[in-house]
Amino acid sequence: MTSYYFPPEFVAELRERVDVVEVVGDYVSLVKSGANFKGLCPFHGEKTPSFMVHRGKGIYHCFGCGVGGDAISFIRKVENLTYPEAILRLAIRCGLDVTPYEQRGQNAEDAQERQSLKKQLGVVLERAHEFFRRQLQRNLGGMVGKYLDERGISTTVAEQFELGYAPDGWDNLVKAIKKPADLDIAVQAGLIVKKDNGKIYDRFRDRLLFPIRDVTGKVVGFGGRTLSGAEPKYLNSSESPLFHKRRLLYDLYHAKRAIGEQNEVFMVEGYMDALSLYAQGIDNVVATLGTALSEDHLKLVKRYGDRVAVFFDNDKAGLAAAFRSLPIFLGAGVFPALVLLPSGVKDPDQLARQFPAQELREKLQDQVDLFDYYLAEQEKKARGRGYTERLAVLQEIVSLVAVVPESGMAGMALRTVADRLHLAEEVVLEVFGRVRHKGSFRKKDESQDLPAANVQTLSVDPEDMVLGILSRYSRLLQTFDLGNACFEQPISPIFVEQLKLGGNSTVDLTGVFGSHPQRDELLTLYSRLVLMNLPEEERDAEQALADCLKKLKIRYFRRQEQEIDSKIMDCQDTAAMADLLRRKMDIVNQYKK
């Protein structure tokens, strides 16, 4: 059997990459509880959930039996694995390459060489970082200082972000590093360029430099903004064993605490967007290094916060780009908000420099749900068209929903589609089923994430499901707060009260109703409920009950949305449309709490 040695650096990377909620969720039915998730502890018998999981911190803890730890210790304990076996299991799950760490022959030597190289890269990058910072301090009286002043970046912010400056010239960093061995490492770190003829020169010249850190805080590369007008305007480090721009977000290391506290992240495109917002007190912001949004980016931010707000240029091209990003967002299970930039404001950088701090915060809350905005545009596109054109629009929309990995979220999205397009849910589900079967947008190995059975259950009335589960599992009457349940049927709260009076009489409730004035109505309801297919296990029933109560809450608020929806249908004015969508967003935010 192959043995492995995983160095501390690899284990640290794994801990940052793995999602403890997803790992634990494979074994425990988890329910969102504030900033945490809770469920029944898998390590001791309990009826009341005391097992808590915190995604941002990457830990779990049971307040019943006292067991706790991270994802590695959880998988090790629940599967009875050794420490290396647990790391191996999770590393494969996260897509990390483990072959270099096999302890046999050449592989063992390769592993040591790779780890040695990463350490050397880290050392050279830190040396370069210190060099660039010193150069910035020495040149604040020149063009770089003038540029920072023009962009509203104070010396305090520049120091907090540890900005640097690469002086004009071809060999400033080369001379600073000096040693041939270190220069070779600097080439591999993307700091120095080596030509075919062996000549070397600085990659960054006359540029303001932004150090890029991984989630552990280590400098892994740089982004440079030209000060001389040279192309490209922004230049990143080249790819290296440490620097993969599709897996990195600028300033996530510093922003992750604020993201967790506020449960929201603002995602921008450029370094200056992030700095300008931060300078105004917005510290839950990250940037995508000027590259296209990726699934890896979203996996990173989802570890720390649930809500994602994005910016796109304030024009038709920007809106089209926003819509093109939806498959990536929805594929990661994220329904983003779109920050509506005021007229005449082109990007977050300009927004931050144009408005004072308090007004800026208000502007940042001027948001609409991007998927809802997309539906509004698609509905206008289909309005007045023939059956074929309208069907094509519906197919395009449900193809987008098909990438959503979680069936409950997909179900809610499909109901929104049905409401917006004034279609029966059955019609939308039928088209969705056909599209999903064809695999539109969905990877083949992800098709199991949304089984056909889940699609069929979307049409089950959640109110009936709540009452059915409570009538079978009476203990759950005490577990859940039903006082705020958003029942639609007037008989439902009466039925719940009768269940409470009946105590454990869940086998036959007909006698419980006794001489109640609405006995016949109660019995009719009960006869329907006893024929329902309900979860066989109480743990599954508890999860289903939580899900259905949430659906009832959402449905309750959707009734309040109907008036706004009807106005949106007839709206032709862009400004009025934005106002309606803002009002709708306020309602949506209430049932997201």
Coordinates of C-alpha atoms in Angstrom, one line a residue:
M1 CA 0.0 0.0 0.0
T2 CA 1.3 3.4 -0.9
S3 CA 2.2 5.6 2.0
Y4 CA 2.2 9.4 2.0
Y5 CA 3.9 12.2 3.8
F6 CA 2.0 15.5 3.8
P7 CA 4.1 18.5 4.9
P8 CA 2.6 21.3 7.0
E9 CA 2.3 23.6 4.0
F10 CA 0.1 21.1 2.2
V11 CA -2.1 20.5 5.2
A12 CA -2.5 24.3 5.7
E13 CA -3.6 24.6 2.0
L14 CA -6.0 21.7 2.4
R15 CA -7.6 23.3 5.5
E16 CA -8.1 26.5 3.5
R17 CA -9.6 24.7 0.5
V18 CA -11.9 22.2 2.2
D19 CA -15.4 23.2 3.1
V20 CA -16.2 21.8 6.5
V21 CA -19.9 22.2 6.0
E22 CA -19.9 20.1 2.8
V23 CA -17.8 17.4 4.5
V24 CA -19.9 17.2 7.6
G25 CA -23.1 17.5 5.5
D26 CA -22.3 14.1 3.9
Y27 CA -22.9 12.5 7.3
V28 CA -25.2 14.9 9.2
S29 CA -28.3 16.6 8.1
L30 CA -27.4 20.3 8.8
V31 CA -29.8 23.2 9.2
K32 CA -28.6 26.9 9.0
S33 CA -28.6 28.5 12.4
G34 CA -27.4 32.1 12.3
A35 CA -23.8 32.1 11.2
N36 CA -23.5 28.4 11.9
F37 CA -25.1 25.1 10.9
K38 CA -26.5 22.6 13.4
G39 CA -27.6 19.0 13.4
L40 CA -27.7 15.8 15.4
C41 CA -24.3 14.7 16.6
P42 CA -23.0 11.6 14.7
F43 CA -20.8 10.6 17.6
H44 CA -23.4 10.2 20.3
G45 CA -27.1 9.6 20.5
E46 CA -29.2 12.8 20.9
K47 CA -32.6 13.9 20.0
T48 CA -32.1 17.7 20.3
P49 CA -29.4 19.1 17.9
S50 CA -26.3 20.3 19.8
F51 CA -23.8 19.7 17.0
M52 CA -22.6 23.0 15.5
V53 CA -20.5 23.7 12.4
H54 CA -18.9 27.0 11.6
R55 CA -17.9 27.4 7.9
G56 CA -15.8 30.5 8.3
K57 CA -13.7 29.1 11.0
G58 CA -13.6 25.6 9.5
I59 CA -14.5 23.9 12.7
Y60 CA -17.3 21.8 14.3
H61 CA -18.2 21.2 18.0
C62 CA -20.8 19.2 19.8
F63 CA -22.0 20.8 23.0
G64 CA -23.5 17.5 24.1
C65 CA -20.4 15.2 24.1
G66 CA -17.7 17.8 23.7
V67 CA -16.1 16.4 20.6
G68 CA -14.8 19.0 18.1
G69 CA -12.1 19.9 15.5
D70 CA -11.7 20.6 11.8
A71 CA -12.7 18.8 8.7
I72 CA -9.6 16.5 8.9
S73 CA -10.4 15.4 12.5
F74 CA -14.1 14.9 11.6
I75 CA -13.4 12.6 8.6
R76 CA -10.8 10.8 10.6
K77 CA -13.2 10.1 13.5
V78 CA -16.3 9.3 11.5
E79 CA -14.5 7.0 9.1
N80 CA -12.0 5.6 11.6
L81 CA -9.0 6.7 9.4
T82 CA -5.4 7.4 10.2
Y83 CA -4.3 11.1 10.0
P84 CA -2.6 10.6 6.6
E85 CA -5.6 8.7 5.3
A86 CA -8.0 11.5 6.3
I87 CA -5.8 14.1 4.6
L88 CA -5.6 11.9 1.5
R89 CA -9.4 11.5 1.4
L90 CA -10.0 15.2 1.7
A91 CA -7.2 16.2 -0.7
I92 CA -8.7 14.0 -3.4
R93 CA -12.1 15.6 -2.7
C94 CA -10.7 19.1 -3.1
G95 CA -8.8 18.2 -6.3
L96 CA -5.4 18.7 -4.8
D97 CA -2.5 16.7 -6.4
V98 CA -1.2 14.1 -4.0
T99 CA 1.2 12.2 -6.2
P100 CA 4.2 14.3 -5.2
Y101 CA 3.7 13.2 -1.6
E102 CA 3.9 9.5 -2.2
Q103 CA 6.7 8.0 -0.1
R104 CA 8.3 5.7 -2.6
G105 CA 11.4 6.1 -4.8
Q106 CA 11.4 9.0 -7.2
N107 CA 8.1 10.4 -6.0
A108 CA 9.4 10.9 -2.5
E109 CA 12.4 12.8 -3.9
D110 CA 10.1 14.8 -6.2
A111 CA 7.9 15.8 -3.3
Q112 CA 10.9 17.1 -1.3
E113 CA 12.1 19.0 -4.3
R114 CA 8.7 20.6 -4.9
Q115 CA 8.4 21.6 -1.2
S116 CA 11.9 23.0 -1.3
L117 CA 11.1 25.0 -4.4
K118 CA 8.0 26.5 -2.8
K119 CA 9.9 27.5 0.3
Q120 CA 12.5 29.2 -1.9
L121 CA 9.9 30.9 -4.0
G122 CA 8.3 32.2 -0.8
V123 CA 11.6 33.6 0.5
V124 CA 12.4 35.4 -2.8
L125 CA 8.9 36.8 -3.0
E126 CA 9.1 38.3 0.5
R127 CA 12.5 39.8 -0.3
A128 CA 11.1 41.3 -3.5
H129 CA 8.1 42.6 -1.5
E130 CA 10.4 44.4 1.0
F131 CA 12.4 45.8 -1.9
F132 CA 9.3 47.2 -3.6
R133 CA 8.0 48.7 -0.4
R134 CA 11.3 50.5 0.3
Q135 CA 11.2 51.9 -3.3
L136 CA 7.7 53.3 -2.8
Q137 CA 8.8 55.1 0.4
R138 CA 11.8 56.6 -1.4
N139 CA 9.7 57.7 -4.4
L140 CA 6.6 59.2 -2.8
G141 CA 7.7 62.6 -4.0
G142 CA 7.6 61.4 -7.6
M143 CA 5.1 60.1 -10.1
V144 CA 4.0 57.2 -7.9
G145 CA 3.1 59.5 -5.0
K146 CA 1.3 61.9 -7.4
Y147 CA -0.7 58.9 -8.8
L148 CA -1.7 57.8 -5.3
D149 CA -2.9 61.3 -4.4
E150 CA -4.9 61.5 -7.6
R151 CA -6.6 58.2 -6.8
G152 CA -7.4 59.2 -3.3
I153 CA -5.1 56.6 -1.7
S154 CA -3.5 58.0 1.5
T155 CA -0.1 56.9 2.7
T156 CA -1.9 55.2 5.6
V157 CA -3.9 53.0 3.2
A158 CA -0.9 52.4 1.1
E159 CA 1.0 51.2 4.2
Q160 CA -2.0 49.0 5.4
F161 CA -2.0 47.3 2.0
E162 CA 1.8 47.2 1.9
L163 CA 1.9 48.7 -1.6
G164 CA 5.2 48.8 -3.4
Y165 CA 6.8 50.5 -6.4
A166 CA 9.0 48.9 -9.1
P167 CA 11.3 51.7 -10.4
D168 CA 11.8 52.5 -14.0
G169 CA 14.7 50.5 -15.4
W170 CA 15.5 47.0 -16.6
D171 CA 17.5 45.6 -13.7
N172 CA 16.6 47.2 -10.4
L173 CA 15.3 44.0 -8.9
V174 CA 18.0 41.9 -10.6
K175 CA 20.7 44.0 -8.9
A176 CA 18.9 43.8 -5.5
I177 CA 18.7 40.0 -5.6
K178 CA 22.2 39.5 -7.0
K179 CA 22.9 35.8 -6.3
P180 CA 22.6 33.6 -9.5
A181 CA 20.7 30.9 -7.5
D182 CA 18.2 33.4 -6.2
L183 CA 17.8 34.9 -9.6
D184 CA 16.8 31.5 -11.0
I185 CA 14.1 31.2 -8.3
A186 CA 13.0 34.8 -9.1
V187 CA 12.5 33.7 -12.7
Q188 CA 10.3 30.9 -11.5
A189 CA 8.4 33.2 -9.2
G190 CA 7.5 35.5 -12.1
L191 CA 9.5 38.4 -10.9
I192 CA 12.2 38.3 -13.5
V193 CA 12.0 37.4 -17.2
K194 CA 14.7 35.3 -18.9
K195 CA 15.1 35.5 -22.6
D196 CA 16.2 32.7 -24.9
N197 CA 19.6 34.1 -25.1
G198 CA 20.0 33.9 -21.3
K199 CA 19.6 37.6 -20.6
I200 CA 17.3 38.6 -17.7
Y201 CA 15.4 41.7 -16.8
D202 CA 12.8 42.9 -14.3
R203 CA 9.2 41.9 -15.1
F204 CA 7.8 45.0 -13.3
R205 CA 9.1 48.4 -14.4
D206 CA 7.7 51.8 -13.3
R207 CA 4.6 50.3 -11.8
L208 CA 2.7 50.6 -8.6
L209 CA 2.7 47.1 -7.1
F210 CA -0.1 45.3 -5.2
P211 CA 1.1 42.3 -3.2
I212 CA -1.2 39.3 -3.7
R213 CA -1.5 37.0 -0.8
D214 CA -3.1 33.6 -0.4
V215 CA -5.6 32.9 2.3
T216 CA -2.8 32.1 4.7
G217 CA -1.3 35.5 4.3
K218 CA 1.8 34.5 2.3
V219 CA 2.8 36.8 -0.6
V220 CA 2.5 34.6 -3.8
G221 CA 2.7 37.3 -6.5
F222 CA 2.1 40.8 -7.5
G223 CA -0.1 43.0 -9.7
G224 CA 1.4 46.1 -11.2
R225 CA -0.3 49.2 -12.5
T226 CA 1.7 51.2 -15.1
L227 CA 2.6 54.8 -14.3
S228 CA 4.1 55.6 -17.7
G229 CA 1.2 54.6 -20.0
A230 CA 2.9 51.3 -21.0
E231 CA 0.8 48.4 -22.0
P232 CA -0.7 46.4 -20.5
K233 CA -2.2 48.9 -18.0
Y234 CA -2.2 46.1 -15.4
L235 CA 0.3 43.3 -15.3
N236 CA 0.2 40.3 -13.0
S237 CA 2.9 37.8 -12.0
S238 CA 3.2 34.9 -14.3
E239 CA 1.8 31.5 -13.2
S240 CA 4.0 29.7 -10.8
P241 CA 3.8 26.8 -8.3
L242 CA 2.4 29.5 -5.8
F243 CA 0.5 31.8 -8.1
H244 CA -2.7 30.7 -9.9
K245 CA -4.8 33.8 -10.5
R246 CA -8.0 31.8 -11.0
R247 CA -7.6 30.5 -7.5
L248 CA -6.7 33.8 -5.8
L249 CA -8.7 36.9 -4.8
Y250 CA -7.0 40.2 -4.0
D251 CA -7.2 41.1 -0.3
L252 CA -9.2 38.1 0.7
Y253 CA -6.7 37.4 3.5
H254 CA -7.5 40.7 5.1
A255 CA -11.2 40.9 4.2
K256 CA -12.3 37.4 5.3
R257 CA -12.9 38.4 8.9
A258 CA -15.2 41.3 7.8
I259 CA -16.9 39.1 5.3
G260 CA -17.7 36.6 8.0
E261 CA -19.0 39.3 10.4
Q262 CA -21.2 40.9 7.8
N263 CA -22.1 37.7 5.9
E264 CA -21.6 39.6 2.7
V265 CA -18.8 40.2 0.2
F266 CA -18.4 42.8 -2.5
M267 CA -16.6 41.4 -5.5
V268 CA -14.9 43.9 -7.8
E269 CA -12.6 43.5 -10.8
G270 CA -9.6 45.7 -10.1
Y271 CA -7.1 46.4 -7.4
M272 CA -8.0 50.1 -7.3
D273 CA -11.7 49.3 -7.0
A274 CA -10.9 47.4 -3.8
L275 CA -8.5 50.0 -2.4
S276 CA -10.8 52.9 -3.0
L277 CA -13.7 51.2 -1.3
Y278 CA -11.5 50.2 1.6
A279 CA -10.3 53.8 1.9
Q280 CA -13.9 54.7 2.6
G281 CA -14.4 52.0 5.3
I282 CA -15.7 49.2 3.1
D283 CA -13.5 46.3 4.3
N284 CA -15.6 43.3 3.0
V285 CA -14.4 43.6 -0.6
V286 CA -12.2 41.4 -2.8
A287 CA -11.0 41.7 -6.4
T288 CA -10.5 39.1 -9.1
L289 CA -7.1 40.2 -10.2
G290 CA -8.5 41.6 -13.4
T291 CA -9.3 38.1 -14.7
A292 CA -12.6 36.4 -15.4
L293 CA -14.7 35.1 -12.5
S294 CA -14.1 31.4 -11.8
E295 CA -15.8 28.7 -9.8
D296 CA -12.7 28.6 -7.6
H297 CA -13.2 32.3 -6.8
L298 CA -16.8 31.6 -5.6
K299 CA -15.7 28.6 -3.6
L300 CA -13.3 30.8 -1.7
V301 CA -15.7 33.5 -0.8
K302 CA -18.5 31.1 0.1
R303 CA -16.4 29.8 2.9
Y304 CA -16.8 33.2 4.7
G305 CA -20.1 34.6 3.7
D306 CA -23.4 33.7 2.0
R307 CA -24.3 36.9 0.2
V308 CA -22.3 38.1 -2.8
A309 CA -22.7 41.5 -4.4
V310 CA -21.1 42.3 -7.8
F311 CA -20.4 45.4 -9.9
F312 CA -20.5 45.7 -13.7
D313 CA -20.1 48.7 -15.9
N314 CA -23.1 50.9 -16.0
D315 CA -24.1 50.4 -19.6
K316 CA -25.7 47.8 -21.9
A317 CA -22.4 46.0 -22.4
G318 CA -22.0 45.8 -18.6
L319 CA -25.5 44.4 -18.1
A320 CA -24.8 41.8 -20.9
A321 CA -21.6 40.8 -19.1
A322 CA -23.5 40.5 -15.8
F323 CA -26.0 38.1 -17.4
R324 CA -23.1 36.1 -19.0
S325 CA -21.7 35.6 -15.5
L326 CA -24.8 34.0 -14.2
P327 CA -24.0 30.4 -15.1
I328 CA -20.8 30.6 -13.1
F329 CA -22.6 32.1 -10.1
L330 CA -25.6 29.7 -10.2
G331 CA -23.3 26.7 -10.8
A332 CA -21.6 27.5 -7.5
G333 CA -25.0 27.8 -5.8
V334 CA -24.8 31.6 -5.5
F335 CA -27.6 34.0 -6.5
P336 CA -25.7 37.3 -6.5
A337 CA -27.0 40.8 -6.0
L338 CA -26.1 43.5 -8.6
V339 CA -25.0 46.9 -7.2
L340 CA -26.7 49.5 -9.4
L341 CA -24.1 52.2 -10.1
P342 CA -25.6 55.8 -10.3
S343 CA -25.8 57.5 -13.6
G344 CA -22.4 58.7 -14.8
V345 CA -20.5 56.4 -12.4
K346 CA -18.5 53.8 -14.4
D347 CA -17.0 51.6 -11.7
P348 CA -16.6 51.1 -7.9
D349 CA -13.4 53.2 -7.8
Q350 CA -15.2 56.2 -9.2
L351 CA -18.1 55.5 -6.9
A352 CA -15.9 55.5 -3.8
R353 CA -14.1 58.7 -4.8
Q354 CA -17.3 60.5 -5.7
F355 CA -19.4 60.0 -2.5
P356 CA -18.6 60.4 1.2
A357 CA -18.5 57.3 3.4
Q358 CA -22.0 57.3 4.7
E359 CA -23.6 58.1 1.3
L360 CA -21.3 55.5 -0.2
R361 CA -22.7 52.8 2.1
E362 CA -26.2 53.8 1.1
K363 CA -25.2 53.5 -2.6
L364 CA -23.8 50.1 -2.0
Q365 CA -27.1 48.9 -0.8
D366 CA -28.8 50.0 -4.0
Q367 CA -29.0 46.4 -5.2
V368 CA -31.2 44.1 -7.2
D369 CA -31.1 40.3 -7.5
L370 CA -29.2 39.6 -10.7
F371 CA -31.2 36.5 -11.5
D372 CA -34.5 38.4 -11.0
Y373 CA -33.2 41.3 -13.1
Y374 CA -32.4 38.7 -15.8
L375 CA -35.9 37.2 -15.6
A376 CA -37.4 40.7 -16.0
E377 CA -35.4 41.3 -19.2
Q378 CA -36.2 37.8 -20.5
E379 CA -39.9 38.4 -19.9
K380 CA -39.9 41.6 -21.8
K381 CA -38.0 39.7 -24.6
A382 CA -40.8 37.1 -24.7
R383 CA -43.7 39.5 -24.4
G384 CA -46.0 39.5 -27.5
R385 CA -44.0 36.8 -29.2
G386 CA -45.3 33.5 -30.6
Y387 CA -45.3 30.2 -28.8
T388 CA -42.0 29.0 -30.4
E389 CA -40.1 32.2 -29.4
R390 CA -41.6 32.1 -25.8
L391 CA -40.7 28.4 -25.5
A392 CA -37.1 29.2 -26.5
V393 CA -36.9 31.9 -23.9
L394 CA -38.2 29.5 -21.2
Q395 CA -35.7 26.9 -22.3
E396 CA -32.8 29.4 -22.0
I397 CA -33.9 30.3 -18.5
V398 CA -34.4 26.8 -17.2
S399 CA -31.0 25.8 -18.8
L400 CA -29.5 28.4 -16.5
V401 CA -31.4 27.0 -13.5
A402 CA -30.1 23.5 -14.4
V403 CA -26.6 24.4 -13.2
V404 CA -27.8 25.1 -9.7
P405 CA -26.3 22.3 -7.6
E406 CA -28.8 22.3 -4.7
S407 CA -32.2 21.0 -5.6
G408 CA -34.0 23.2 -3.0
M409 CA -32.5 26.3 -4.5
A410 CA -33.3 25.2 -8.0
G411 CA -36.9 24.5 -6.9
M412 CA -37.3 28.0 -5.6
A413 CA -35.7 29.5 -8.7
L414 CA -38.1 27.5 -10.9
R415 CA -41.1 28.8 -8.9
T416 CA -39.8 32.3 -9.5
V417 CA -39.6 31.6 -13.2
A418 CA -43.2 30.3 -13.2
D419 CA -44.5 33.4 -11.3
R420 CA -42.6 35.8 -13.5
L421 CA -43.6 34.2 -16.8
H422 CA -47.2 33.5 -15.6
L423 CA -46.8 29.8 -16.3
A424 CA -48.0 26.8 -14.3
E425 CA -45.2 25.2 -12.3
E426 CA -45.9 21.9 -14.0
V427 CA -45.1 23.4 -17.4
V428 CA -41.8 24.9 -16.1
L429 CA -40.9 21.6 -14.4
E430 CA -41.6 19.6 -17.6
V431 CA -39.3 21.9 -19.7
F432 CA -36.8 21.8 -16.9
G433 CA -36.8 18.0 -16.9
R434 CA -36.2 17.9 -20.6
V435 CA -33.4 20.4 -20.5
R436 CA -31.8 18.8 -17.5
H437 CA -31.9 15.4 -19.2
K438 CA -29.9 16.9 -22.1
G439 CA -27.3 18.2 -19.6
S440 CA -27.4 21.9 -20.6
F441 CA -24.6 23.7 -18.8
R442 CA -24.2 20.9 -16.4
K443 CA -21.2 18.7 -16.1
K444 CA -21.8 15.0 -16.6
D445 CA -20.4 14.1 -13.2
E446 CA -22.7 16.5 -11.5
S447 CA -26.0 15.2 -12.9
Q448 CA -26.7 13.3 -9.8
D449 CA -26.9 16.6 -7.8
L450 CA -30.4 17.1 -8.9
P451 CA -32.2 13.8 -9.2
A452 CA -35.6 13.5 -10.9
A453 CA -37.2 12.5 -7.6
N454 CA -36.4 16.0 -6.3
V455 CA -38.0 17.7 -9.2
Q456 CA -41.2 15.8 -8.7
T457 CA -41.4 16.8 -5.0
L458 CA -41.2 20.4 -5.9
S459 CA -45.0 20.3 -6.6
V460 CA -45.8 19.0 -3.1
D461 CA -47.5 21.6 -1.0
P462 CA -45.0 22.5 1.7
E463 CA -47.8 23.3 4.1
D464 CA -49.2 19.8 3.8
M465 CA -45.7 18.4 4.3
V466 CA -45.3 20.4 7.5
L467 CA -48.6 19.2 8.9
G468 CA -47.9 15.6 7.8
I469 CA -44.5 15.5 9.4
L470 CA -45.8 17.0 12.7
S471 CA -48.6 14.5 12.8
R472 CA -46.2 11.6 12.5
Y473 CA -43.2 12.9 14.5
S474 CA -44.8 14.7 17.5
R475 CA -41.4 15.4 19.2
L476 CA -40.8 18.0 16.5
L477 CA -43.6 20.1 17.8
Q478 CA -41.3 21.2 20.6
T479 CA -38.2 21.4 18.4
F480 CA -39.5 24.1 16.0
D481 CA -41.0 27.5 16.7
L482 CA -44.4 27.1 14.9
G483 CA -45.8 30.4 16.2
N484 CA -44.4 32.3 13.2
A485 CA -45.2 29.6 10.6
C486 CA -46.6 31.3 7.6
F487 CA -49.6 29.0 7.1
E488 CA -52.1 29.8 4.3
Q489 CA -54.9 27.5 5.3
P490 CA -57.0 28.8 8.2
I491 CA -57.4 25.3 9.5
S492 CA -53.6 24.7 9.7
P493 CA -52.8 26.5 13.0
I494 CA -55.9 24.9 14.6
F495 CA -54.6 21.5 13.5
V496 CA -51.2 22.2 15.0
E497 CA -52.8 23.2 18.3
Q498 CA -54.8 19.9 18.3
L499 CA -51.6 18.0 17.7
K500 CA -50.1 19.6 20.8
L501 CA -53.1 18.7 22.9
G502 CA -52.9 15.2 21.6
G503 CA -49.3 14.7 23.0
N504 CA -48.0 11.5 21.6
S505 CA -51.2 10.3 20.1
T506 CA -49.7 10.2 16.6
V507 CA -51.0 6.8 15.5
D508 CA -54.7 7.7 15.4
L509 CA -55.6 11.4 15.9
T510 CA -59.3 11.0 15.1
G511 CA -60.1 10.8 18.8
V512 CA -58.1 13.8 19.6
F513 CA -60.3 16.1 17.5
G514 CA -63.3 15.1 19.7
S515 CA -66.1 17.6 19.6
H516 CA -64.1 20.4 18.1
P517 CA -66.4 22.8 16.1
Q518 CA -64.2 22.1 13.1
R519 CA -63.9 18.4 13.6
D520 CA -65.0 17.5 10.1
E521 CA -62.5 19.9 8.5
L522 CA -59.8 18.6 10.7
L523 CA -60.6 15.0 9.9
T524 CA -60.6 15.8 6.2
L525 CA -57.2 17.4 6.4
Y526 CA -55.9 14.5 8.5
S527 CA -57.2 11.8 6.1
R528 CA -55.2 13.5 3.3
L529 CA -52.1 13.8 5.4
V530 CA -52.0 10.1 6.4
L531 CA -51.8 9.1 2.8
M532 CA -48.8 11.3 2.1
N533 CA -45.3 9.8 1.5
L534 CA -43.3 11.1 4.4
P535 CA -39.7 10.6 5.4
E536 CA -39.1 7.3 7.1
E537 CA -36.4 8.5 9.4
E538 CA -36.9 11.2 12.0
R539 CA -33.6 12.9 11.1
D540 CA -34.8 13.2 7.5
A541 CA -38.2 14.4 8.6
E542 CA -36.6 17.1 10.7
Q543 CA -34.6 18.4 7.8
A544 CA -37.7 18.3 5.5
L545 CA -39.7 20.2 8.1
A546 CA -37.1 22.9 8.3
D547 CA -37.0 23.2 4.5
C548 CA -40.7 23.4 4.2
L549 CA -41.1 26.0 6.9
K550 CA -38.6 28.1 5.0
K551 CA -40.6 27.6 1.8
L552 CA -43.8 28.7 3.6
K553 CA -42.0 31.9 4.7
I554 CA -40.8 32.5 1.2
R555 CA -44.3 31.9 -0.2
Y556 CA -45.7 34.3 2.3
F557 CA -43.4 37.1 1.1
R558 CA -44.0 36.2 -2.5
R559 CA -47.6 37.2 -2.1
Q560 CA -46.3 40.6 -1.2
E561 CA -44.3 40.7 -4.3
Q562 CA -47.3 40.1 -6.6
E563 CA -48.2 43.8 -6.9
I564 CA -44.6 44.7 -7.7
D565 CA -44.3 41.9 -10.2
S566 CA -47.4 43.2 -12.1
K567 CA -45.9 46.6 -12.3
I568 CA -42.6 45.3 -13.5
M569 CA -44.5 43.5 -16.3
D570 CA -45.8 46.8 -17.7
C571 CA -42.7 48.9 -16.9
Q572 CA -40.9 50.4 -19.9
D573 CA -38.8 53.0 -18.1
T574 CA -35.3 51.9 -17.0
A575 CA -35.2 54.1 -13.9
A576 CA -38.6 53.0 -12.8
M577 CA -37.7 49.4 -13.4
A578 CA -34.6 49.8 -11.1
D579 CA -36.8 51.3 -8.4
L580 CA -39.3 48.5 -8.6
L581 CA -36.5 45.9 -8.4
R582 CA -35.0 47.7 -5.4
R583 CA -38.4 47.5 -3.6
K584 CA -38.6 43.8 -4.6
M585 CA -35.1 43.3 -3.3
D586 CA -36.1 44.7 0.1
I587 CA -38.8 42.1 0.4
V588 CA -36.5 39.3 -0.8
N589 CA -33.9 40.3 1.8
Q590 CA -36.6 39.8 4.5
Y591 CA -37.0 36.2 3.7
K592 CA -33.3 35.6 3.3
K593 CA -32.7 36.6 6.9

